[in-house]
CSV table of C-alpha atoms and ligand atoms in Angstrom, one decimal:
chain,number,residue,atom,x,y,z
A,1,UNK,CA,0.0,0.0,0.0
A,2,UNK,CA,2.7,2.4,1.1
A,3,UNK,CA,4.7,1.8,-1.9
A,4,UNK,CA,1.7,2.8,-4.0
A,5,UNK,CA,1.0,5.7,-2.4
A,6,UNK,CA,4.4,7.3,-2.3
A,7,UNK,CA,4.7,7.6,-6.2
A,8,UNK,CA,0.8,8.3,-6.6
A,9,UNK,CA,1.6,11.5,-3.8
A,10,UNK,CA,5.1,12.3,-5.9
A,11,UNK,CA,2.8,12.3,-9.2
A,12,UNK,CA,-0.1,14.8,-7.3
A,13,UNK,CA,2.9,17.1,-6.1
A,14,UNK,CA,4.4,16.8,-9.7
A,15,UNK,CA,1.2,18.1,-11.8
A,16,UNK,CA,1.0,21.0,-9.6
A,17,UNK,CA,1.9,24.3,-11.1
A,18,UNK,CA,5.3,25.3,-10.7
A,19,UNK,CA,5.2,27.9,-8.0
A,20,UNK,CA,6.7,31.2,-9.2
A,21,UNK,CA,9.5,32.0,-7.4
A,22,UNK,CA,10.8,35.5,-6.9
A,23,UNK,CA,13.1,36.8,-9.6
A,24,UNK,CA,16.7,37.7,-8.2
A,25,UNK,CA,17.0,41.5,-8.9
A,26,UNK,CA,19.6,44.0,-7.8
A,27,UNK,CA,19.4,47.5,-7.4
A,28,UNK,CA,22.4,50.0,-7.2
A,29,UNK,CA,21.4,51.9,-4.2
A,30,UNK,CA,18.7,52.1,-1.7
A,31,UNK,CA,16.0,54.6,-2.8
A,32,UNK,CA,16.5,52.8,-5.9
A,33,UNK,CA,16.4,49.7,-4.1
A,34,UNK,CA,13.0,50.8,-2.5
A,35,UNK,CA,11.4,52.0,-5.7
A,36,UNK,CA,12.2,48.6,-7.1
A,37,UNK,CA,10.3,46.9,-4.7
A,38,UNK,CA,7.2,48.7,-4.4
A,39,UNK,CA,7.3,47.8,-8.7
A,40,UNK,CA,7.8,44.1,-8.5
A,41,UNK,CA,6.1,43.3,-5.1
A,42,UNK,CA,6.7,40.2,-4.1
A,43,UNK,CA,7.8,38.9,-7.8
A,44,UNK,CA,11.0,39.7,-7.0
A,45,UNK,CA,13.6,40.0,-4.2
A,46,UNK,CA,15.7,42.7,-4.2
A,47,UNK,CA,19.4,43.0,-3.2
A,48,UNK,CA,20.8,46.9,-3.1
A,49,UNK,CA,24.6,47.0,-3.0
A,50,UNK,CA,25.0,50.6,-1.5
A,51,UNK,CA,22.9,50.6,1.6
A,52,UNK,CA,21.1,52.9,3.4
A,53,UNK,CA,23.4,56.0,5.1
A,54,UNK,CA,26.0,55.0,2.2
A,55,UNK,CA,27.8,57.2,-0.6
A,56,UNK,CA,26.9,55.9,-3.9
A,57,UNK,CA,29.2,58.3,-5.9
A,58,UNK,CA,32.3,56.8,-4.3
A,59,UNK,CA,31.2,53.3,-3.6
A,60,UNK,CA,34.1,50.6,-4.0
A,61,UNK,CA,31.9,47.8,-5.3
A,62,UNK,CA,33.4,44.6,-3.4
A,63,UNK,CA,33.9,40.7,-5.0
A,64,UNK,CA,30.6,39.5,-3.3
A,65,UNK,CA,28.9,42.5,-5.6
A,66,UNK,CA,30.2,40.9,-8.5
A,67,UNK,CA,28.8,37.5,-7.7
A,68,UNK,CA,25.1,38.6,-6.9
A,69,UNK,CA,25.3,40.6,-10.2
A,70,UNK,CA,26.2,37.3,-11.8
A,71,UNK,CA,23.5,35.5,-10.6
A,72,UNK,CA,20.7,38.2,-11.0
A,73,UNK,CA,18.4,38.2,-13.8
A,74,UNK,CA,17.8,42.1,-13.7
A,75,UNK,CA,20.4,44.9,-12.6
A,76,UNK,CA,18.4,48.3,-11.8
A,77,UNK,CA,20.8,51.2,-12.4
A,78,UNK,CA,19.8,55.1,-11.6
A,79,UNK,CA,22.6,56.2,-14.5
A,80,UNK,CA,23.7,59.6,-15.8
A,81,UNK,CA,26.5,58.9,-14.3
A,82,UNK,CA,25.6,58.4,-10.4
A,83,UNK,CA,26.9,54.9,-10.0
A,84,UNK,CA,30.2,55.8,-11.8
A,85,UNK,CA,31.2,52.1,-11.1
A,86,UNK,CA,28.6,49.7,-12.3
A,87,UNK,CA,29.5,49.4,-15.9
A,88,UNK,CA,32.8,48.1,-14.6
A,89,UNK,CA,30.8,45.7,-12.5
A,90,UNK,CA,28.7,44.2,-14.5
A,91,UNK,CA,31.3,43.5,-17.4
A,92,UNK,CA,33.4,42.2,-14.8
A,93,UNK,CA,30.8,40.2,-13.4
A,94,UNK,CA,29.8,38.6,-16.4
A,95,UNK,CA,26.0,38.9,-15.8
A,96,UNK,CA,23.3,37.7,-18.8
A,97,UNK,CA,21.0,40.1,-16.3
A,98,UNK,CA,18.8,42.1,-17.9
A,99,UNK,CA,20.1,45.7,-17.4
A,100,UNK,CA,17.8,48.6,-16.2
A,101,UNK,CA,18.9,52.5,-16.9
A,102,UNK,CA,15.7,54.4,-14.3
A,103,UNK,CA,16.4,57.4,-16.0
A,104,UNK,CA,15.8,56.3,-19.4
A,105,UNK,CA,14.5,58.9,-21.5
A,106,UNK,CA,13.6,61.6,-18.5
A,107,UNK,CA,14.0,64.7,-19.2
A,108,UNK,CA,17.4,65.8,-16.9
A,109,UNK,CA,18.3,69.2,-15.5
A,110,UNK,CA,21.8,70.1,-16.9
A,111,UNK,CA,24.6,71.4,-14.0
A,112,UNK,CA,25.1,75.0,-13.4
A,113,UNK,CA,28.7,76.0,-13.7
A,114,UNK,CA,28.5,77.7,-10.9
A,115,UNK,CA,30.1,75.4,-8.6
A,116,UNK,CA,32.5,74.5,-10.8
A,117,UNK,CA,33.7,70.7,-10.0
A,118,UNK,CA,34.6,69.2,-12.8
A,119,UNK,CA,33.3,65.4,-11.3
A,120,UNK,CA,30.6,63.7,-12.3
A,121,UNK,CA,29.2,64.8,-16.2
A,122,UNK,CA,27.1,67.4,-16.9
A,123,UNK,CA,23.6,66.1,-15.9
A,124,UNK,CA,22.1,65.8,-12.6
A,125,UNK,CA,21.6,62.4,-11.5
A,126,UNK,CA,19.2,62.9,-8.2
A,127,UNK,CA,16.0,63.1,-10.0
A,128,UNK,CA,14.4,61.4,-7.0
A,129,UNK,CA,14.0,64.6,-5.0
A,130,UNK,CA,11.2,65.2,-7.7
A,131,UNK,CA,8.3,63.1,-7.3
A,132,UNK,CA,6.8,63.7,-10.4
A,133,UNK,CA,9.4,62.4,-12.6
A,134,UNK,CA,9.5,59.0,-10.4
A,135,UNK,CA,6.4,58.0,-12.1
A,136,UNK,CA,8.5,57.3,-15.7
A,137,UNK,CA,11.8,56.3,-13.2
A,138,UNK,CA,9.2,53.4,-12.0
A,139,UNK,CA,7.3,52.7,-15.4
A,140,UNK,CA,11.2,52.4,-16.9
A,141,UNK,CA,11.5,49.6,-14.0
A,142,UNK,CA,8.2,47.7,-14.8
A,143,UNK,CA,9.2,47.5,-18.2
A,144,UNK,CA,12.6,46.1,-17.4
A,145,UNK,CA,11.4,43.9,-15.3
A,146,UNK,CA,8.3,42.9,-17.6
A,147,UNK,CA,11.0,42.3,-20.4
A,148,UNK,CA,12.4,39.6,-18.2
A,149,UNK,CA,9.6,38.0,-16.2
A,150,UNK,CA,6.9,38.9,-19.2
A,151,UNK,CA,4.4,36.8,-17.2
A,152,UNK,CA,4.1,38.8,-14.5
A,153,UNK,CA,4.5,42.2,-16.6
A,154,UNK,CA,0.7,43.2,-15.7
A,155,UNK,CA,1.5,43.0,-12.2
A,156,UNK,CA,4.8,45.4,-12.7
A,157,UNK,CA,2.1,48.0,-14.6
A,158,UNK,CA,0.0,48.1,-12.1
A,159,UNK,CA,2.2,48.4,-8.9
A,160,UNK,CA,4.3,51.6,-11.2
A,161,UNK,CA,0.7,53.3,-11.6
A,162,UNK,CA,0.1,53.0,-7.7
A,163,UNK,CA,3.1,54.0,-7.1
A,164,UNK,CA,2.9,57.3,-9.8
A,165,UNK,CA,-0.5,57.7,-7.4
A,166,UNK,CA,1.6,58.1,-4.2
A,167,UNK,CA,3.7,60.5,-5.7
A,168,UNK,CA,1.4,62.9,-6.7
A,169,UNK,CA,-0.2,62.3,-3.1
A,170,UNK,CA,3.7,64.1,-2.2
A,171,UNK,CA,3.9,66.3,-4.9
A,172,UNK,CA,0.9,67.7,-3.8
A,173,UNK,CA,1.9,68.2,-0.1
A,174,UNK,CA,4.9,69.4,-1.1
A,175,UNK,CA,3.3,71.9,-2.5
A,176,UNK,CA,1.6,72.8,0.0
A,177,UNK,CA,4.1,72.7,2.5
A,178,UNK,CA,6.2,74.9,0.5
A,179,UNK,CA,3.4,77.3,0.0
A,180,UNK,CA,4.3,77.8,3.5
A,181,UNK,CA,7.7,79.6,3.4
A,182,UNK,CA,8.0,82.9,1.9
A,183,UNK,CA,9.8,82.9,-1.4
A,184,UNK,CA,12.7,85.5,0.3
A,185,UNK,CA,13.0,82.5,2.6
A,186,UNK,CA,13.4,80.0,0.8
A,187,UNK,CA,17.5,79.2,0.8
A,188,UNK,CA,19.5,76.3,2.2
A,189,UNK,CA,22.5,75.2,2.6
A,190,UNK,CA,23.7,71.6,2.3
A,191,UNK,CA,26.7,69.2,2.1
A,192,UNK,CA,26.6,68.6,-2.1
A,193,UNK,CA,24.3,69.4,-5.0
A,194,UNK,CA,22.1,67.0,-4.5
A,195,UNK,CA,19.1,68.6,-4.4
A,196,UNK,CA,18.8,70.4,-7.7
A,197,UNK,CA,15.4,68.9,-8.9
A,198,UNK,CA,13.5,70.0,-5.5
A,199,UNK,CA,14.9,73.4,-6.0
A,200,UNK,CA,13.7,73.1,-9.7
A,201,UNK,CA,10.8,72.1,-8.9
A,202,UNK,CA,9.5,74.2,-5.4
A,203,UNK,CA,11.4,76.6,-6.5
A,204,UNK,CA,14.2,76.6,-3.6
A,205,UNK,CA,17.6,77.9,-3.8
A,206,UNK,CA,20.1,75.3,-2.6
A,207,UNK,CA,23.9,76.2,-2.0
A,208,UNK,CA,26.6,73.8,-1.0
A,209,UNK,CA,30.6,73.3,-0.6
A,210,UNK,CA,30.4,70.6,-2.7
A,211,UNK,CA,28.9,69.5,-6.1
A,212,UNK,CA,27.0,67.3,-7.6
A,213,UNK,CA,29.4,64.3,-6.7
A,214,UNK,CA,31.3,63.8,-3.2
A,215,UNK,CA,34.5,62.8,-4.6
A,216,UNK,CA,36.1,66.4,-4.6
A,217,UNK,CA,37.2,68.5,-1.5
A,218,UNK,CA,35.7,72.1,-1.7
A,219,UNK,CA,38.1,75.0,-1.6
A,220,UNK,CA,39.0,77.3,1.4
A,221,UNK,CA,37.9,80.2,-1.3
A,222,UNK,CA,34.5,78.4,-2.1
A,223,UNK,CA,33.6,77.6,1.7
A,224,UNK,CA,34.8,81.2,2.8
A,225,UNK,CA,32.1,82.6,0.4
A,226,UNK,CA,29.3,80.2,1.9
A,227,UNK,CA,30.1,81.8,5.3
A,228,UNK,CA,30.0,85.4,4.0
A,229,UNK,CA,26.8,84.4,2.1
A,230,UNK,CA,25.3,82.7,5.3
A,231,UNK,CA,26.1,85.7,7.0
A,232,UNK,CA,25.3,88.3,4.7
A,233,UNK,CA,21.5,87.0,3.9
A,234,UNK,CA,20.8,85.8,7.2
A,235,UNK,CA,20.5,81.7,6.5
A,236,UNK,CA,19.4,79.7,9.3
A,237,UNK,CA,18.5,77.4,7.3
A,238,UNK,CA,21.9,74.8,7.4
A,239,UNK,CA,21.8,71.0,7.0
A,240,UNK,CA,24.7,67.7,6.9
A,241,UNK,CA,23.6,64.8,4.9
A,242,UNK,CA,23.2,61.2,6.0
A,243,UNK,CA,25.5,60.4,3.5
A,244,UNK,CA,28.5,62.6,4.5
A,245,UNK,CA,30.8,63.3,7.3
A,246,UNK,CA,29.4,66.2,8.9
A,247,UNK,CA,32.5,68.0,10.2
A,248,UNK,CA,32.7,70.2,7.6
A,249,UNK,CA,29.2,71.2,7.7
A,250,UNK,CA,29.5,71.6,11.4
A,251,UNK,CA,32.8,73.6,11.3
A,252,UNK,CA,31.0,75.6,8.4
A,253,UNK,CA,27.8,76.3,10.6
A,254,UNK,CA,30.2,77.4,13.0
A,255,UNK,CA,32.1,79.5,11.7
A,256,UNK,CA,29.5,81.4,10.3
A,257,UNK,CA,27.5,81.8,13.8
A,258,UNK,CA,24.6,79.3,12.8
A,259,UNK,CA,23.1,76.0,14.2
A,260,UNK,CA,23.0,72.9,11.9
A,261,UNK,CA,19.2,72.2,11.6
A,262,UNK,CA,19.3,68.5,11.0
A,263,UNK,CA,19.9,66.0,8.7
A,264,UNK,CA,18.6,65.5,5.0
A,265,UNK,CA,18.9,62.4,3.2
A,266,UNK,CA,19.8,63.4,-0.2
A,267,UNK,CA,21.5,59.9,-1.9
A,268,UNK,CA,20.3,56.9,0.4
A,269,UNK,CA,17.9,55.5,3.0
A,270,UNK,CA,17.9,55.5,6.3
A,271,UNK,CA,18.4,52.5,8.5
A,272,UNK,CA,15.0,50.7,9.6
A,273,UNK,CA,15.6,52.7,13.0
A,274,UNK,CA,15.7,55.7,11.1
A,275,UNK,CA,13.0,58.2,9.8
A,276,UNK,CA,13.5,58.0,5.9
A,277,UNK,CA,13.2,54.0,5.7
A,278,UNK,CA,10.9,54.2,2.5
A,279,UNK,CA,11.1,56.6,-0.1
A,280,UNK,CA,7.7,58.0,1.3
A,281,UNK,CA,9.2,58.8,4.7
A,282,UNK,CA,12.5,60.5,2.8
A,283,UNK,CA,10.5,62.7,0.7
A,284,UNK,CA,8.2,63.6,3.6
A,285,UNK,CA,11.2,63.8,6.4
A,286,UNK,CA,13.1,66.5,3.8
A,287,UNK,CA,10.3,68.3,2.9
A,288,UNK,CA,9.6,68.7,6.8
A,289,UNK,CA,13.0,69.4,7.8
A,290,UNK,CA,13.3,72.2,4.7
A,291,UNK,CA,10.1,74.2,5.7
A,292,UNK,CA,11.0,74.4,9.1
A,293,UNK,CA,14.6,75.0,8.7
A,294,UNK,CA,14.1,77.8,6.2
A,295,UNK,CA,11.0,79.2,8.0
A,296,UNK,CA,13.6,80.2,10.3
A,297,UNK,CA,15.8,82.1,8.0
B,1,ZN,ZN1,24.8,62.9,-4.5
């Protein structure tokens, strides 16, 4: 009897569907990382190789990158230049993965010259401080990951669309928020130029030692004219990064006779202790911080 049943149970087990299980997909960083999920649910499982509270622009990708790269089946990249190691990577790596550019076709905000680093290209790559052009940074991931899981490619549409409603849900508050601080008011200082597509788009006025990359070291004539501008038009307004060493920022804040108001997370999450965990709770933590810090400018 028991012989019977064994292959008769093995044969039941056997004609079930194949259960789907979760592509292997790897994101650069961690807002990307984020986005990512929210877009494939649980079809996928995400690994991010620059983790939250971590500089992206001067990551050192490690051996153990290379061999989840090798075994993933799509690579999520932000681009225009941010990750200015990955094509190394994945060559290296050898990956068949399908590969993902976010920023595929949005329209970009060039650099000023005005801070004149020489790093990085000439595009902007932090589009993710402006919610409304995450909706095509999210419907470029669905369609990557639609190209390679094609069965599931509904499911990536629909989670981009709720995720483009979310956004707007921000966009809108942001608005609002913003509304808040008089345009006179409306000037922060920060550790790089990260933050050139919320300035675009609330119409802030960011300035920072740094530019749009971390790998350079400011000079003792650029930060001297921060303090004389901090000075001269009365910014309270004065933030470090998650990503950076603050010292500078501190010994800047000093310097110029102002209190640093807290920190922004301009290029990666927070930890899961933290208070910018999802991309959500960064926008909304930034926004929050912004408003407040400048209302006191
Ligand atoms: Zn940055």
């Amino acid at each position: 009897m028991l012989t019977r049943l064994i292959p008769a149970a093995l044969a039941a087990i056997l004609a079930l569907p194949a259960t789907a299980e979760p592509i292997p997909v790897v994101a650069t960083f961690s807002i990307l990382g984020h986005v990512v999920e929210a877009v494939g649910g649980d079809k996928v499982k995400v690994q991010t190789l620059v983790g939250p509270d971590r500089d992206a622009h001067v990551y050192q990708p490690t051996p153990q990158d290379s061999r989840v790269l090798a075994e993933a089946k799509v690579v999520v990249t932000n681009g225009l230049g941010f990750e200015g190691w990955i094509e190394r990577l994945i060559k290296a790596s050898g990956t068949k993965a399908q590969i993902v550019v976010a920023t595929q076709g949005l329209r970009t905000r060039k650099l000023a010259d005005a801070h004149g680093h020489a790093h990085g290209g000439s595009v902007d790559p932090h589009v993710w401080h402006d919610p409304r052009r995450m909706a095509p940074y999210a419907r470029n991931i669905a369609e990557g990951l639609a190209a390679a899981d094609p069965a599931n490619a509904e499911a990536y549409r629909i989670n981009a669309t709720s995720f483009a409603g979310l956004l707007g849900t921000l966009d809108s508050w942001a608005e609002s928020r913003f509304a808040e601080v008089p345009q006179a008011k409306r000037k922060v200082i920060t550790t790089h130029d990260a933050f050139g597509y919320l300035s675009e788009r609330y119409r802030l006025t960011f300035r920072a030692p740094k530019g749009i990359t971390t790998d350079s070291e400011p000079s003792a004539k650029g930060i001297a004219r921060l303090i004389d501008q901090i000075r001269a038009e009365k910014i309270k307004a004065v933030f470090v990064e998650n990503i950076s060493d603050r010292r500078q920022i501190d010994q800047l804040a000093k310097e110029a006779g102002v209190t640093v108001g807290g920190r922004l997370y301009s290029d990666a999450l927070s930890g899961t202790d933290g208070p910018a965990r999802t991309y959500e709770a960064l926008f909304r933590h930034n926004v929050s911080l912004l408003t407040s810090g400048m209302l006191q400018n």
